[in-house]
């Protein structure tokens, strides 16, 4: 009698499994992550991302992490990469142990990080993207940047299958929460509208800067949920995410947004956003 594992077509003794195969993220998505970017050799909004990461860790009860150690690791890896425009992804999982829903408090968390090249998003920012709606099937703590992203994955894939670039998630009450991997905004006259920061959306760092940019150019900001119907009637729509900052939305569920071109305020916000980068 012996305990066995099988990895694809290879059988091995269970005891010979590398720790990565016992990582709780592998079974449960039991971990949290961050995505940061650099612009022209400088990491953007590192403090905000580390702060959100710390909040995510605490929210799931991983309490042994020194966030200053994470800052050092991020900088060390970024300096090593010599990459002006990079995406820095990292996650911490609760640790590796035989599969069991409950866990021991003395597990050693696993850290993983990559620095990869960020594709230029100039073209998509100029032409805008198409989005489609999808039910928000996620859990009730979307403020935690959890590794559990299955609902986001299914939503995005549905959008891609319809020739769209992003899925806009709609909750059971018929209100838009956010994109599958972005914050969502609408413009009516000179008023910017986006969902309020509660536990059903991620506290997007880009969202925070977009709101700052809007205030700088004297737009009114309303943090209030909107329906897909209302979004269809907006003067302008856009999404916001770290890796691309602001991206205009020119089609919503097959409907052309106004004249089908990136809106005037969206472009102003993109310009204003550049001040934060420099
Ligand atoms: N909302 C969701 C669900 C996301 O996954 C992301 C980013 O990945 C965002 C919003 C945007 O967050 P941020 O601006 O911090 O990149």
PDB file of N, CA, C and O in Angstrom, residues 105-147:
ATOM      1  N   UNK A 105      -2.169  27.283  11.700  1.00  0.00           N
ATOM      2  CA  UNK A 105      -1.667  28.665  11.709  1.00  0.00           C
ATOM      3  C   UNK A 105      -0.161  28.760  11.494  1.00  0.00           C
ATOM      4  O   UNK A 105       0.352  29.837  11.215  1.00  0.00           O
ATOM      5  N   UNK A 106       0.537  27.623  11.614  1.00  0.00           N
ATOM      6  CA  UNK A 106       1.994  27.720  11.465  1.00  0.00           C
ATOM      7  C   UNK A 106       2.479  27.432  10.038  1.00  0.00           C
ATOM      8  O   UNK A 106       3.667  27.264   9.800  1.00  0.00           O
ATOM      9  N   UNK A 107       1.552  27.405   9.063  1.00  0.00           N
ATOM     10  CA  UNK A 107       1.992  27.220   7.669  1.00  0.00           C
ATOM     11  C   UNK A 107       2.887  28.381   7.248  1.00  0.00           C
ATOM     12  O   UNK A 107       2.655  29.524   7.647  1.00  0.00           O
ATOM     13  N   UNK A 108       3.867  28.064   6.391  1.00  0.00           N
ATOM     14  CA  UNK A 108       4.760  29.118   5.898  1.00  0.00           C
ATOM     15  C   UNK A 108       4.225  29.623   4.550  1.00  0.00           C
ATOM     16  O   UNK A 108       4.155  28.856   3.593  1.00  0.00           O
ATOM     17  N   UNK A 109       3.828  30.895   4.476  1.00  0.00           N
ATOM     18  CA  UNK A 109       3.281  31.411   3.212  1.00  0.00           C
ATOM     19  C   UNK A 109       4.284  31.304   2.065  1.00  0.00           C
ATOM     20  O   UNK A 109       5.497  31.392   2.278  1.00  0.00           O
ATOM     21  N   UNK A 110       3.771  31.089   0.861  1.00  0.00           N
ATOM     22  CA  UNK A 110       4.618  31.053  -0.334  1.00  0.00           C
ATOM     23  C   UNK A 110       4.501  32.379  -1.076  1.00  0.00           C
ATOM     24  O   UNK A 110       3.397  32.894  -1.255  1.00  0.00           O
ATOM     25  N   UNK A 111       5.639  32.870  -1.538  1.00  0.00           N
ATOM     26  CA  UNK A 111       5.671  34.130  -2.300  1.00  0.00           C
ATOM     27  C   UNK A 111       6.083  33.820  -3.736  1.00  0.00           C
ATOM     28  O   UNK A 111       6.980  33.023  -3.970  1.00  0.00           O
ATOM     29  N   UNK A 112       5.416  34.479  -4.690  1.00  0.00           N
ATOM     30  CA  UNK A 112       5.744  34.281  -6.108  1.00  0.00           C
ATOM     31  C   UNK A 112       5.613  35.616  -6.827  1.00  0.00           C
ATOM     32  O   UNK A 112       4.673  36.376  -6.557  1.00  0.00           O
ATOM     33  N   UNK A 113       6.572  35.924  -7.697  1.00  0.00           N
ATOM     34  CA  UNK A 113       6.547  37.226  -8.394  1.00  0.00           C
ATOM     35  C   UNK A 113       7.073  37.086  -9.812  1.00  0.00           C
ATOM     36  O   UNK A 113       7.986  36.299 -10.061  1.00  0.00           O
ATOM     37  N   UNK A 114       6.491  37.825 -10.732  1.00  0.00           N
ATOM     38  CA  UNK A 114       7.061  37.896 -12.082  1.00  0.00           C
ATOM     39  C   UNK A 114       7.119  39.361 -12.528  1.00  0.00           C
ATOM     40  O   UNK A 114       6.271  40.170 -12.145  1.00  0.00           O
ATOM     41  N   UNK A 115       8.139  39.657 -13.323  1.00  0.00           N
ATOM     42  CA  UNK A 115       8.223  40.964 -13.990  1.00  0.00           C
ATOM     43  C   UNK A 115       8.172  40.660 -15.477  1.00  0.00           C
ATOM     44  O   UNK A 115       9.044  39.963 -15.997  1.00  0.00           O
ATOM     45  N   UNK A 116       7.153  41.146 -16.152  1.00  0.00           N
ATOM     46  CA  UNK A 116       7.019  40.847 -17.585  1.00  0.00           C
ATOM     47  C   UNK A 116       6.754  42.138 -18.347  1.00  0.00           C
ATOM     48  O   UNK A 116       6.317  43.137 -17.765  1.00  0.00           O
ATOM     49  N   UNK A 117       7.014  42.067 -19.632  1.00  0.00           N
ATOM     50  CA  UNK A 117       6.912  43.287 -20.433  1.00  0.00           C
ATOM     51  C   UNK A 117       5.455  43.651 -20.680  1.00  0.00           C
ATOM     52  O   UNK A 117       4.633  42.786 -21.001  1.00  0.00           O
ATOM     53  N   UNK A 118       5.157  44.916 -20.532  1.00  0.00           N
ATOM     54  CA  UNK A 118       3.806  45.406 -20.754  1.00  0.00           C
ATOM     55  C   UNK A 118       3.657  45.807 -22.218  1.00  0.00           C
ATOM     56  O   UNK A 118       4.475  46.550 -22.743  1.00  0.00           O
ATOM     57  N   UNK A 119       2.635  45.285 -22.868  1.00  0.00           N
ATOM     58  CA  UNK A 119       2.396  45.650 -24.261  1.00  0.00           C
ATOM     59  C   UNK A 119       1.917  47.102 -24.322  1.00  0.00           C
ATOM     60  O   UNK A 119       1.209  47.563 -23.439  1.00  0.00           O
ATOM     61  N   UNK A 120       2.303  47.768 -25.368  1.00  0.00           N
ATOM     62  CA  UNK A 120       1.886  49.149 -25.566  1.00  0.00           C
ATOM     63  C   UNK A 120       0.373  49.188 -25.818  1.00  0.00           C
ATOM     64  O   UNK A 120      -0.146  48.402 -26.605  1.00  0.00           O
ATOM     65  N   UNK A 121      -0.352  50.068 -25.114  1.00  0.00           N
ATOM     66  CA  UNK A 121      -1.809  50.093 -25.276  1.00  0.00           C
ATOM     67  C   UNK A 121      -2.288  51.329 -26.044  1.00  0.00           C
ATOM     68  O   UNK A 121      -3.463  51.672 -26.012  1.00  0.00           O
ATOM     69  N   UNK A 122      -1.339  51.985 -26.756  1.00  0.00           N
ATOM     70  CA  UNK A 122      -1.678  53.229 -27.481  1.00  0.00           C
ATOM     71  C   UNK A 122      -2.844  53.032 -28.438  1.00  0.00           C
ATOM     72  O   UNK A 122      -3.772  53.837 -28.486  1.00  0.00           O
ATOM     73  N   UNK A 123      -2.772  51.943 -29.229  1.00  0.00           N
ATOM     74  CA  UNK A 123      -3.784  51.735 -30.270  1.00  0.00           C
ATOM     75  C   UNK A 123      -5.187  51.566 -29.669  1.00  0.00           C
ATOM     76  O   UNK A 123      -6.146  52.181 -30.111  1.00  0.00           O
ATOM     77  N   UNK A 124      -5.258  50.739 -28.629  1.00  0.00           N
ATOM     78  CA  UNK A 124      -6.548  50.456 -28.018  1.00  0.00           C
ATOM     79  C   UNK A 124      -7.099  51.705 -27.309  1.00  0.00           C
ATOM     80  O   UNK A 124      -8.313  51.939 -27.265  1.00  0.00           O
ATOM     81  N   UNK A 125      -6.211  52.529 -26.820  1.00  0.00           N
ATOM     82  CA  UNK A 125      -6.645  53.776 -26.171  1.00  0.00           C
ATOM     83  C   UNK A 125      -7.182  54.762 -27.203  1.00  0.00           C
ATOM     84  O   UNK A 125      -8.028  55.594 -26.907  1.00  0.00           O
ATOM     85  N   UNK A 126      -6.654  54.656 -28.424  1.00  0.00           N
ATOM     86  CA  UNK A 126      -7.075  55.548 -29.498  1.00  0.00           C
ATOM     87  C   UNK A 126      -8.401  55.102 -30.118  1.00  0.00           C
ATOM     88  O   UNK A 126      -9.295  55.905 -30.380  1.00  0.00           O
ATOM     89  N   UNK A 127      -8.510  53.777 -30.321  1.00  0.00           N
ATOM     90  CA  UNK A 127      -9.704  53.275 -31.016  1.00  0.00           C
ATOM     91  C   UNK A 127     -10.843  52.965 -30.055  1.00  0.00           C
ATOM     92  O   UNK A 127     -12.015  52.996 -30.436  1.00  0.00           O
ATOM     93  N   UNK A 128     -10.514  52.672 -28.797  1.00  0.00           N
ATOM     94  CA  UNK A 128     -11.543  52.256 -27.845  1.00  0.00           C
ATOM     95  C   UNK A 128     -11.836  50.775 -27.984  1.00  0.00           C
ATOM     96  O   UNK A 128     -11.393  50.131 -28.951  1.00  0.00           O
ATOM     97  N   UNK A 129     -12.578  50.241 -27.034  1.00  0.00           N
ATOM     98  CA  UNK A 129     -12.878  48.806 -27.038  1.00  0.00           C
ATOM     99  C   UNK A 129     -14.379  48.557 -26.977  1.00  0.00           C
ATOM    100  O   UNK A 129     -15.162  49.462 -26.674  1.00  0.00           O
ATOM    101  N   UNK A 130     -14.746  47.311 -27.288  1.00  0.00           N
ATOM    102  CA  UNK A 130     -16.135  46.866 -27.143  1.00  0.00           C
ATOM    103  C   UNK A 130     -16.234  46.059 -25.849  1.00  0.00           C
ATOM    104  O   UNK A 130     -15.308  45.324 -25.501  1.00  0.00           O
ATOM    105  N   UNK A 131     -17.338  46.215 -25.144  1.00  0.00           N
ATOM    106  CA  UNK A 131     -17.558  45.422 -23.922  1.00  0.00           C
ATOM    107  C   UNK A 131     -18.928  44.753 -23.997  1.00  0.00           C
ATOM    108  O   UNK A 131     -19.808  45.193 -24.738  1.00  0.00           O
ATOM    109  N   UNK A 132     -19.083  43.682 -23.232  1.00  0.00           N
ATOM    110  CA  UNK A 132     -20.391  43.034 -23.144  1.00  0.00           C
ATOM    111  C   UNK A 132     -20.672  42.698 -21.684  1.00  0.00           C
ATOM    112  O   UNK A 132     -19.746  42.522 -20.891  1.00  0.00           O
ATOM    113  N   UNK A 133     -21.945  42.628 -21.337  1.00  0.00           N
ATOM    114  CA  UNK A 133     -22.294  42.378 -19.942  1.00  0.00           C
ATOM    115  C   UNK A 133     -22.335  40.879 -19.645  1.00  0.00           C
ATOM    116  O   UNK A 133     -22.535  40.047 -20.551  1.00  0.00           O
ATOM    117  N   UNK A 134     -22.159  40.573 -18.386  1.00  0.00           N
ATOM    118  CA  UNK A 134     -22.164  39.178 -17.925  1.00  0.00           C
ATOM    119  C   UNK A 134     -22.592  39.191 -16.455  1.00  0.00           C
ATOM    120  O   UNK A 134     -22.269  40.133 -15.741  1.00  0.00           O
ATOM    121  N   UNK A 135     -23.319  38.159 -15.986  1.00  0.00           N
ATOM    122  CA  UNK A 135     -23.719  38.153 -14.574  1.00  0.00           C
ATOM    123  C   UNK A 135     -22.499  38.151 -13.638  1.00  0.00           C
ATOM    124  O   UNK A 135     -21.521  37.461 -13.923  1.00  0.00           O
ATOM    125  N   UNK A 136     -22.592  38.918 -12.580  1.00  0.00           N
ATOM    126  CA  UNK A 136     -21.524  38.940 -11.574  1.00  0.00           C
ATOM    127  C   UNK A 136     -21.723  37.747 -10.641  1.00  0.00           C
ATOM    128  O   UNK A 136     -22.522  37.789  -9.718  1.00  0.00           O
ATOM    129  N   UNK A 137     -20.997  36.681 -10.919  1.00  0.00           N
ATOM    130  CA  UNK A 137     -21.146  35.441 -10.152  1.00  0.00           C
ATOM    131  C   UNK A 137     -20.166  35.360  -8.982  1.00  0.00           C
ATOM    132  O   UNK A 137     -20.019  34.309  -8.355  1.00  0.00           O
ATOM    133  N   UNK A 138     -19.443  36.445  -8.728  1.00  0.00           N
ATOM    134  CA  UNK A 138     -18.376  36.370  -7.723  1.00  0.00           C
ATOM    135  C   UNK A 138     -18.918  36.324  -6.296  1.00  0.00           C
ATOM    136  O   UNK A 138     -20.094  36.538  -6.054  1.00  0.00           O
ATOM    137  N   UNK A 139     -18.008  36.100  -5.361  1.00  0.00           N
ATOM    138  CA  UNK A 139     -18.396  36.044  -3.936  1.00  0.00           C
ATOM    139  C   UNK A 139     -18.660  37.445  -3.403  1.00  0.00           C
ATOM    140  O   UNK A 139     -18.624  38.427  -4.159  1.00  0.00           O
ATOM    141  N   UNK A 140     -18.897  37.547  -2.108  1.00  0.00           N
ATOM    142  CA  UNK A 140     -19.329  38.825  -1.536  1.00  0.00           C
ATOM    143  C   UNK A 140     -18.187  39.668  -0.974  1.00  0.00           C
ATOM    144  O   UNK A 140     -18.438  40.695  -0.351  1.00  0.00           O
ATOM    145  N   UNK A 141     -16.934  39.247  -1.181  1.00  0.00           N
ATOM    146  CA  UNK A 141     -15.789  40.014  -0.693  1.00  0.00           C
ATOM    147  C   UNK A 141     -14.842  40.344  -1.848  1.00  0.00           C
ATOM    148  O   UNK A 141     -13.662  39.996  -1.828  1.00  0.00           O
ATOM    149  N   UNK A 142     -15.399  41.028  -2.849  1.00  0.00           N
ATOM    150  CA  UNK A 142     -14.576  41.378  -4.018  1.00  0.00           C
ATOM    151  C   UNK A 142     -13.578  42.485  -3.704  1.00  0.00           C
ATOM    152  O   UNK A 142     -12.749  42.842  -4.534  1.00  0.00           O
ATOM    153  N   UNK A 143     -13.671  43.041  -2.485  1.00  0.00           N
ATOM    154  CA  UNK A 143     -12.667  44.033  -2.057  1.00  0.00           C
ATOM    155  C   UNK A 143     -11.333  43.355  -1.725  1.00  0.00           C
ATOM    156  O   UNK A 143     -10.311  44.023  -1.638  1.00  0.00           O
ATOM    157  N   UNK A 144     -11.365  42.033  -1.549  1.00  0.00           N
ATOM    158  CA  UNK A 144     -10.131  41.275  -1.317  1.00  0.00           C
ATOM    159  C   UNK A 144      -9.598  40.833  -2.684  1.00  0.00           C
ATOM    160  O   UNK A 144     -10.339  40.264  -3.476  1.00  0.00           O
ATOM    161  N   UNK A 145      -8.318  41.110  -2.950  1.00  0.00           N
ATOM    162  CA  UNK A 145      -7.760  40.729  -4.260  1.00  0.00           C
ATOM    163  C   UNK A 145      -7.322  39.262  -4.196  1.00  0.00           C
ATOM    164  O   UNK A 145      -6.136  38.936  -4.104  1.00  0.00           O
ATOM    165  N   UNK A 146      -8.340  38.400  -4.210  1.00  0.00           N
ATOM    166  CA  UNK A 146      -8.151  36.971  -4.005  1.00  0.00           C
ATOM    167  C   UNK A 146      -7.693  36.273  -5.280  1.00  0.00           C
ATOM    168  O   UNK A 146      -8.017  36.706  -6.391  1.00  0.00           O
ATOM    169  N   UNK A 147      -6.976  35.174  -5.120  1.00  0.00           N
ATOM    170  CA  UNK A 147      -6.555  34.372  -6.275  1.00  0.00           C
ATOM    171  C   UNK A 147      -7.709  33.596  -6.901  1.00  0.00           C
ATOM    172  O   UNK A 147      -7.566  33.044  -7.976  1.00  0.00           O
TER     173      UNK A 147
END
